[in-house]
Short mmCIF file of C-alpha atoms and ligand atoms in Angstrom, two decimals:
data_model
loop_
_atom_site.label_atom_id
_atom_site.label_comp_id
_atom_site.label_asym_id
_atom_site.label_seq_id
_atom_site.Cartn_x
_atom_site.Cartn_y
_atom_site.Cartn_z
CA MET A 1 4.22 -2.93 -36.40
CA LYS A 2 0.95 -1.33 -37.58
CA ARG A 3 -2.04 -2.95 -39.27
CA LYS A 4 -5.37 -1.63 -40.57
CA THR A 5 -8.80 -2.37 -39.10
CA ILE A 6 -11.81 -3.01 -41.36
CA SER A 7 -12.60 0.71 -41.13
CA GLY A 8 -9.08 1.45 -42.33
CA GLN A 9 -7.72 2.87 -39.05
CA LEU A 10 -4.14 2.09 -38.17
CA VAL A 11 -3.72 0.20 -34.92
CA ASN A 12 -0.82 -1.50 -33.20
CA ALA A 13 -0.74 -5.08 -34.49
CA SER A 14 -0.03 -6.57 -31.10
CA PRO A 15 -1.05 -4.94 -27.82
CA LYS A 16 1.99 -4.19 -25.71
CA GLN A 17 2.39 -7.01 -23.23
CA LYS A 18 3.01 -5.79 -19.69
CA GLN A 19 6.03 -7.38 -18.13
CA LEU A 20 4.40 -9.81 -15.74
CA ILE A 21 6.18 -10.71 -12.53
CA SER A 22 4.54 -13.31 -10.33
CA LEU A 23 4.31 -12.94 -6.57
CA SER A 24 6.54 -16.01 -6.17
CA GLN A 25 9.25 -14.40 -8.36
CA PHE A 26 8.84 -11.11 -6.51
CA ILE A 27 9.25 -12.81 -3.12
CA ILE A 28 12.39 -14.66 -4.27
CA GLU A 29 13.91 -11.48 -5.72
CA GLU A 30 13.16 -9.53 -2.55
CA GLN A 31 14.73 -12.32 -0.51
CA LEU A 32 17.89 -12.23 -2.66
CA LYS A 33 18.33 -8.55 -1.74
CA ILE A 34 18.70 -9.49 1.94
CA PRO A 35 22.06 -11.12 2.65
CA TYR A 36 21.80 -14.30 4.74
CA ALA A 37 17.98 -14.39 4.42
CA SER A 38 16.92 -17.91 5.31
CA GLY A 39 13.92 -18.13 3.02
CA GLU A 40 11.63 -18.91 5.99
CA PHE A 41 9.63 -15.73 5.60
CA SER A 42 9.18 -16.34 1.86
CA ALA A 43 7.97 -19.86 2.59
CA LEU A 44 5.49 -18.52 5.16
CA LEU A 45 4.07 -16.09 2.61
CA ASN A 46 3.72 -18.91 0.09
CA HIS A 47 1.56 -20.87 2.56
CA LEU A 48 -0.60 -17.82 3.18
CA VAL A 49 -1.04 -17.20 -0.53
CA TYR A 50 -1.94 -20.83 -1.17
CA ALA A 51 -4.79 -20.61 1.36
CA ALA A 52 -5.88 -17.26 -0.08
CA LYS A 53 -6.24 -18.87 -3.51
CA ILE A 54 -8.39 -21.66 -2.04
CA VAL A 55 -10.63 -19.13 -0.26
CA GLY A 56 -10.77 -16.95 -3.39
CA ARG A 57 -11.83 -19.96 -5.44
CA GLU A 58 -14.71 -20.77 -3.05
CA VAL A 59 -15.80 -17.10 -2.95
CA ARG A 60 -16.04 -17.11 -6.76
CA LYS A 61 -18.31 -20.18 -6.67
CA ALA A 62 -20.25 -19.13 -3.57
CA GLY A 63 -23.71 -19.05 -5.14
CA LEU A 64 -23.23 -22.41 -6.87
CA LEU A 65 -22.19 -24.57 -3.95
CA ASP A 66 -23.98 -25.80 -0.88
CA GLY A 67 -22.37 -24.88 2.41
CA ILE A 68 -20.78 -21.54 1.41
CA LEU A 69 -23.50 -18.88 1.69
CA GLY A 70 -25.51 -18.33 4.86
CA SER A 71 -24.84 -18.46 8.55
CA THR A 72 -23.91 -21.30 10.86
CA GLU A 73 -25.58 -22.07 14.18
CA ASP A 74 -22.44 -20.86 15.96
CA THR A 75 -21.31 -17.54 17.38
CA ASN A 76 -17.64 -16.61 17.68
CA VAL A 77 -15.76 -15.41 20.75
CA GLN A 78 -17.06 -11.88 20.19
CA GLY A 79 -20.69 -12.98 20.17
CA GLU A 80 -21.04 -12.50 16.41
CA THR A 81 -22.83 -15.05 14.23
CA GLN A 82 -20.32 -17.06 12.24
CA MET A 83 -21.07 -17.32 8.57
CA LYS A 84 -20.26 -20.57 6.77
CA LEU A 85 -17.57 -18.75 4.81
CA ASP A 86 -16.04 -17.39 8.05
CA GLN A 87 -15.49 -20.97 9.17
CA TYR A 88 -14.37 -22.16 5.76
CA ALA A 89 -11.78 -19.38 5.46
CA ASP A 90 -10.63 -19.87 9.04
CA ASN A 91 -10.01 -23.58 8.38
CA ALA A 92 -8.28 -22.95 5.07
CA PHE A 93 -5.81 -20.44 6.53
CA ASN A 94 -5.21 -22.28 9.81
CA ASN A 95 -4.72 -25.66 8.19
CA SER A 96 -2.17 -24.26 5.78
CA LEU A 97 -0.38 -21.99 8.27
CA LYS A 98 -0.12 -23.98 11.48
CA ILE A 99 1.83 -26.81 9.84
CA CYS A 100 4.02 -24.65 7.62
CA GLY A 101 6.95 -24.81 10.04
CA HIS A 102 7.56 -21.05 10.19
CA LEU A 103 5.05 -19.93 12.83
CA CYS A 104 5.35 -20.45 16.58
CA VAL A 105 1.75 -19.44 17.33
CA LEU A 106 -1.28 -18.09 15.46
CA ALA A 107 -4.30 -15.94 16.40
CA SER A 108 -7.54 -15.80 14.46
CA GLU A 109 -10.67 -13.71 14.88
CA GLU A 110 -12.63 -16.95 15.00
CA HIS A 111 -10.73 -18.47 17.97
CA GLU A 112 -10.91 -17.21 21.52
CA GLU A 113 -7.48 -18.60 22.40
CA VAL A 114 -4.23 -18.71 20.48
CA ILE A 115 -3.79 -21.59 18.04
CA GLN A 116 -0.74 -23.71 18.82
CA ILE A 117 1.42 -25.57 16.33
CA PRO A 118 0.28 -29.22 16.34
CA GLU A 119 2.64 -31.77 17.82
CA GLY A 120 5.17 -33.17 15.42
CA TYR A 121 5.42 -30.01 13.33
CA ALA A 122 8.34 -27.58 13.36
CA ILE A 123 8.06 -24.38 15.39
CA GLY A 124 9.26 -21.28 13.58
CA LYS A 125 10.22 -17.75 14.48
CA TYR A 126 7.13 -15.82 13.31
CA THR A 127 3.64 -15.13 14.69
CA MET A 128 0.55 -14.36 12.65
CA ALA A 129 -2.75 -12.72 13.57
CA ILE A 130 -5.46 -13.09 10.97
CA ASP A 131 -8.98 -12.00 10.16
CA PRO A 132 -9.73 -14.90 7.80
CA LEU A 133 -12.87 -13.34 6.35
CA ASP A 134 -13.44 -9.62 6.75
CA GLY A 135 -16.81 -8.12 5.87
CA SER A 136 -18.93 -11.17 6.76
CA SER A 137 -22.17 -9.18 6.51
CA ASN A 138 -21.50 -8.77 2.79
CA ILE A 139 -20.92 -12.45 1.93
CA ASP A 140 -24.47 -13.33 0.93
CA THR A 141 -24.98 -10.26 -1.24
CA ASN A 142 -21.95 -10.59 -3.53
CA VAL A 143 -20.21 -7.51 -2.15
CA SER A 144 -16.41 -7.34 -1.79
CA ILE A 145 -14.93 -9.12 1.22
CA GLY A 146 -11.35 -9.76 2.30
CA THR A 147 -8.70 -11.31 4.54
CA ILE A 148 -6.31 -9.30 6.74
CA PHE A 149 -3.02 -10.56 8.20
CA SER A 150 -0.26 -9.29 10.45
CA ILE A 151 3.15 -10.94 10.97
CA HIS A 152 5.63 -10.34 13.80
CA GLN A 153 8.89 -11.99 14.65
CA ARG A 154 8.57 -13.81 18.00
CA LEU A 155 10.21 -12.13 20.98
CA ASP A 156 13.03 -14.69 21.11
CA PRO A 157 13.62 -15.67 17.48
CA GLY A 158 16.03 -18.42 18.49
CA SER A 159 13.48 -20.23 20.67
CA LYS A 160 12.01 -23.54 19.55
CA ALA A 161 9.37 -23.51 22.32
CA PRO A 162 5.68 -22.99 21.48
CA GLY A 163 4.79 -19.32 21.05
CA GLU A 164 2.88 -17.46 23.76
CA HIS A 165 0.36 -14.63 24.05
CA LYS A 166 3.15 -12.14 24.59
CA ASP A 167 4.66 -13.05 21.20
CA LEU A 168 1.41 -11.93 19.58
CA LEU A 169 0.80 -8.90 21.81
CA GLN A 170 3.39 -6.69 20.12
CA LYS A 171 2.93 -3.17 18.83
CA GLY A 172 1.88 -2.65 15.22
CA SER A 173 5.10 -0.73 14.62
CA LYS A 174 6.98 -4.02 15.13
CA GLN A 175 5.15 -5.86 12.32
CA ILE A 176 7.55 -7.26 9.77
CA CYS A 177 4.78 -7.76 7.25
CA ALA A 178 1.12 -6.86 6.97
CA GLY A 179 -1.40 -7.04 4.22
CA TYR A 180 -4.80 -7.96 2.94
CA ILE A 181 -6.49 -9.90 0.21
CA ILE A 182 -9.56 -8.39 -1.40
CA TYR A 183 -12.04 -10.71 -3.09
CA GLY A 184 -13.56 -8.06 -5.33
CA SER A 185 -14.14 -7.64 -9.05
CA SER A 186 -10.70 -9.24 -9.16
CA THR A 187 -8.78 -10.85 -6.32
CA MET A 188 -5.87 -8.72 -5.13
CA LEU A 189 -3.17 -9.14 -2.53
CA VAL A 190 -1.71 -5.95 -1.10
CA LEU A 191 1.26 -6.22 1.24
CA THR A 192 4.06 -4.36 2.92
CA THR A 193 7.25 -5.55 4.55
CA GLY A 194 8.02 -2.02 5.70
CA LYS A 195 9.54 -0.88 2.41
CA GLY A 196 6.49 0.53 0.64
CA VAL A 197 3.31 -1.19 -0.48
CA THR A 198 2.94 -3.59 -3.40
CA GLY A 199 -0.23 -4.92 -5.01
CA PHE A 200 -0.70 -8.17 -6.93
CA THR A 201 -3.75 -9.27 -8.92
CA LEU A 202 -4.74 -12.91 -9.26
CA ASP A 203 -4.72 -14.13 -12.85
CA PRO A 204 -7.35 -16.89 -12.60
CA SER A 205 -6.11 -18.58 -15.78
CA LEU A 206 -2.60 -18.96 -14.33
CA GLY A 207 -3.64 -19.32 -10.70
CA GLU A 208 -0.87 -16.84 -9.88
CA PHE A 209 -0.84 -13.42 -8.29
CA LEU A 210 0.93 -11.04 -10.70
CA LEU A 211 2.53 -7.72 -9.84
CA SER A 212 -0.04 -5.11 -10.89
CA HIS A 213 0.46 -2.20 -8.46
CA PRO A 214 4.16 -1.56 -7.76
CA SER A 215 4.97 1.12 -5.13
CA MET A 216 1.41 2.00 -4.17
CA LYS A 217 1.04 5.55 -2.84
CA THR A 218 -2.19 6.93 -1.48
CA PRO A 219 -3.16 10.45 -2.63
CA GLU A 220 -2.17 13.09 -0.08
CA LYS A 221 -5.73 14.49 -0.19
CA GLY A 222 -8.99 12.79 -0.98
CA ASP A 223 -12.68 13.57 -1.34
CA ILE A 224 -14.15 10.33 0.01
CA TYR A 225 -15.30 9.80 3.57
CA SER A 226 -16.41 6.40 4.83
CA ALA A 227 -18.21 5.75 8.10
CA ASN A 228 -21.33 3.94 9.27
CA GLU A 229 -23.32 7.11 9.82
CA GLY A 230 -26.23 5.14 11.22
CA ASN A 231 -24.21 5.26 14.45
CA ALA A 232 -23.61 9.03 14.34
CA GLY A 233 -25.88 9.65 17.34
CA TYR A 234 -23.55 7.51 19.48
CA TRP A 235 -20.36 9.34 18.49
CA SER A 236 -18.53 11.92 20.59
CA PRO A 237 -19.22 15.63 19.89
CA GLU A 238 -15.69 15.94 18.39
CA VAL A 239 -16.34 13.21 15.81
CA GLN A 240 -19.80 14.63 15.08
CA ASN A 241 -18.31 18.10 14.58
CA TYR A 242 -15.70 16.75 12.16
CA ILE A 243 -18.36 14.92 10.12
CA SER A 244 -20.56 18.06 10.01
CA HIS A 245 -17.51 20.05 8.89
CA ILE A 246 -16.67 17.78 5.95
CA LYS A 247 -20.33 17.76 4.86
CA SER A 248 -20.71 21.51 5.18
CA ILE A 249 -21.52 23.58 2.08
CA GLU A 250 -21.02 26.91 3.84
CA GLY A 251 -19.26 29.52 1.72
CA GLY A 252 -19.73 27.40 -1.42
CA LYS A 253 -17.54 24.62 -0.01
CA LYS A 254 -17.81 21.29 -1.80
CA PRO A 255 -18.73 18.50 0.61
CA LYS A 256 -16.91 15.19 0.63
CA THR A 257 -18.45 12.15 -1.07
CA GLY A 258 -19.80 9.40 1.20
CA ARG A 259 -18.83 5.82 0.30
CA TYR A 260 -19.27 2.99 2.81
CA ILE A 261 -19.24 -0.73 2.06
CA GLY A 262 -19.05 -2.26 5.53
CA SER A 263 -16.00 -4.42 4.71
CA LEU A 264 -12.90 -2.79 6.18
CA VAL A 265 -10.69 -4.26 3.47
CA ALA A 266 -12.85 -2.92 0.65
CA ASP A 267 -13.39 0.50 2.25
CA VAL A 268 -9.70 1.00 3.01
CA HIS A 269 -8.58 -0.38 -0.37
CA ARG A 270 -10.84 2.03 -2.27
CA ASN A 271 -9.69 5.00 -0.19
CA LEU A 272 -6.04 3.94 -0.53
CA LEU A 273 -6.34 4.11 -4.30
CA LYS A 274 -8.61 7.16 -4.55
CA GLY A 275 -7.77 9.17 -1.45
CA GLY A 276 -10.04 9.91 1.49
CA ILE A 277 -10.72 8.98 5.08
CA PHE A 278 -12.33 5.98 6.82
CA LEU A 279 -13.64 6.33 10.38
CA TYR A 280 -14.85 3.72 12.85
CA PRO A 281 -15.28 5.73 16.08
CA ASN A 282 -16.47 4.37 19.43
CA ASP A 283 -20.01 4.53 20.79
CA THR A 284 -20.11 7.07 23.58
CA LYS A 285 -23.83 6.66 24.25
CA SER A 286 -24.37 2.90 23.97
CA SER A 287 -22.57 -0.01 25.53
CA LYS A 288 -22.09 -1.91 22.26
CA TYR A 289 -18.67 -0.65 21.12
CA PRO A 290 -17.32 1.61 23.88
CA ASN A 291 -13.76 1.15 22.54
CA GLY A 292 -14.64 0.99 18.85
CA LYS A 293 -15.54 -2.11 16.85
CA LEU A 294 -12.39 -3.02 14.93
CA ARG A 295 -9.84 -5.39 16.39
CA LEU A 296 -6.36 -4.01 16.95
CA LEU A 297 -4.25 -7.07 16.18
CA TYR A 298 -5.76 -8.30 12.94
CA GLU A 299 -7.72 -5.35 11.56
CA ALA A 300 -6.46 -1.92 12.68
CA ALA A 301 -2.70 -2.54 13.06
CA PRO A 302 -2.09 -4.25 9.70
CA MET A 303 -4.22 -1.67 7.88
CA ALA A 304 -2.35 1.11 9.70
CA LEU A 305 1.01 -0.22 8.50
CA ILE A 306 -0.26 -0.41 4.91
CA ALA A 307 -1.64 3.15 5.19
CA GLU A 308 1.58 4.62 6.60
CA GLN A 309 3.76 2.76 4.11
CA ALA A 310 1.60 4.20 1.31
CA GLY A 311 2.08 7.73 2.67
CA GLY A 312 -1.16 7.93 4.66
CA MET A 313 -1.94 7.95 8.39
CA ALA A 314 -3.87 5.92 10.96
CA VAL A 315 -4.90 7.21 14.40
CA THR A 316 -7.49 6.56 17.10
CA VAL A 317 -10.30 8.97 18.06
CA LYS A 318 -7.95 10.28 20.75
CA GLY A 319 -5.31 11.05 18.14
CA GLU A 320 -2.89 8.25 19.12
CA ARG A 321 -0.88 6.62 16.33
CA VAL A 322 -2.41 3.15 15.88
CA LEU A 323 1.01 1.55 15.32
CA ASP A 324 2.13 2.78 18.77
CA LEU A 325 -0.72 1.10 20.68
CA GLN A 326 0.44 -1.66 23.02
CA PRO A 327 -2.03 -4.56 22.74
CA THR A 328 -3.06 -6.20 25.99
CA GLU A 329 -5.58 -8.76 24.72
CA LEU A 330 -5.84 -10.88 21.57
CA HIS A 331 -9.24 -9.59 20.51
CA GLU A 332 -9.07 -6.06 21.87
CA ARG A 333 -10.90 -3.40 19.96
CA THR A 334 -9.85 0.06 18.97
CA THR A 335 -11.19 3.07 17.16
CA LEU A 336 -9.69 3.68 13.71
CA ILE A 337 -9.37 6.82 11.64
CA ILE A 338 -7.32 5.99 8.54
CA GLY A 339 -6.60 7.49 5.17
CA SER A 340 -4.91 10.31 3.30
CA LYS A 341 -2.47 12.45 5.28
CA ASN A 342 -4.34 15.74 4.79
CA GLU A 343 -7.67 14.24 5.79
CA VAL A 344 -6.41 12.53 8.95
CA GLU A 345 -4.53 15.70 9.93
CA GLU A 346 -7.73 17.67 9.46
CA PHE A 347 -9.57 15.21 11.69
CA LEU A 348 -6.89 15.67 14.37
CA LYS A 349 -7.67 19.42 14.51
CA PHE A 350 -11.05 18.49 16.00
CA ILE A 351 -9.49 16.45 18.81
CA PRO A 352 -8.72 18.35 22.04
CA LYS A 353 -4.94 18.63 22.65
CA LYS A 354 -3.68 16.80 25.75
P1 LIG B 401 -15.70 -9.03 10.31
O1 LIG B 401 -16.59 -9.37 9.17
O2 LIG B 401 -14.31 -9.60 10.16
O3 LIG B 401 -16.29 -9.32 11.67
O4 LIG B 401 -15.39 -7.47 10.27
C1 LIG B 401 -16.48 -6.58 10.15
C2 LIG B 401 -15.98 -5.21 10.40
C3 LIG B 401 -15.28 -4.55 9.22
O5 LIG B 401 -15.07 -5.29 8.09
C4 LIG B 401 -16.17 -3.39 8.86
O6 LIG B 401 -15.38 -2.25 8.64
C5 LIG B 401 -17.07 -3.21 10.03
O7 LIG B 401 -17.12 -4.44 10.69
C6 LIG B 401 -18.45 -2.84 9.62
O8 LIG B 401 -19.19 -2.63 10.75
P2 LIG B 401 -20.68 -2.03 10.70
O9 LIG B 401 -21.52 -3.11 10.09
O10 LIG B 401 -20.98 -1.76 12.13
O11 LIG B 401 -20.64 -0.78 9.86
MN1 LIG B 402 -12.99 -7.96 10.00
MN1 LIG B 403 -13.76 -11.63 10.06
#
């Protein structure tokens, strides 16, 4: 149906309503496709999403409430100052997840040791590793932050015993689900269960995540590069050579565009949508991050699964596939080079062949 505006132009009388599928509906429909699915995994995701909505709500009100912005007196296991929102998000996710009945053990960036399921609560067949609040340095300045999660099935899915370290220390390639929540200009949840990547946007009026980005694919090439170049002097000659190459204007070449937020979730999300490469190499000339800064279990591995499932790649500075790395410690760090296929392959040309 057409109607006229005051200026006489014809416009569609009613804007076409997108067909809106909620995350809950999506999860149920996906579950129905798997014969004999028990619904446990769907229930686990629902608990995660519930906590994400609580954290998202506090992030939106951060400047208005006491106790959300600013740092605490505490440092976490990695010697980093904990922000109030780090602790708030950690509590929100842990409190919802550890009693949900579907996890056997949990690991969080904010806890040195694994978090066990409290007595009296059911022990499930999944493990989760979580970065409750990613991008802490951006909290107080209203810049996008996020949450990252990684889910594995425990080594013996039939066991009802408490989960152990070894249940968490599995390769990224064995993740059955990985994803992130970005608290940005809107709140989005992006996840994969190994069959592509799907994005949902929170409709604050409904309090529901709605399917907004079905079958996300990252561009095969991209012009953006993202790295904390303040550290360039610490990087290996190979990484420095690659960065000089992509910035070079020799022969009329167009250099890449630098974009760096300092929140892994926000940097990777932008590059996933627009195409490009994110690098967090190791320090070769200082003792601060000799193995890289990002944590394998709850930062690099889940982001690597998302990247690969969207058609991109994720490798270390040595050219190893991140998803093939065997973790040996809960909080171990790794280097991460992640992004569009062409860009990561170009980076690999600068790495000496073994
Ligand atoms: P977190 O806030 O969970 O500790 O993670 C911070 C990480 C990551 O989000 C980001 O990519 C990186 O630190 C930024 O590090 P620099 O400040 O060294 O650039
Ligand atoms: Mn982080
Ligand atoms: Mn964090």
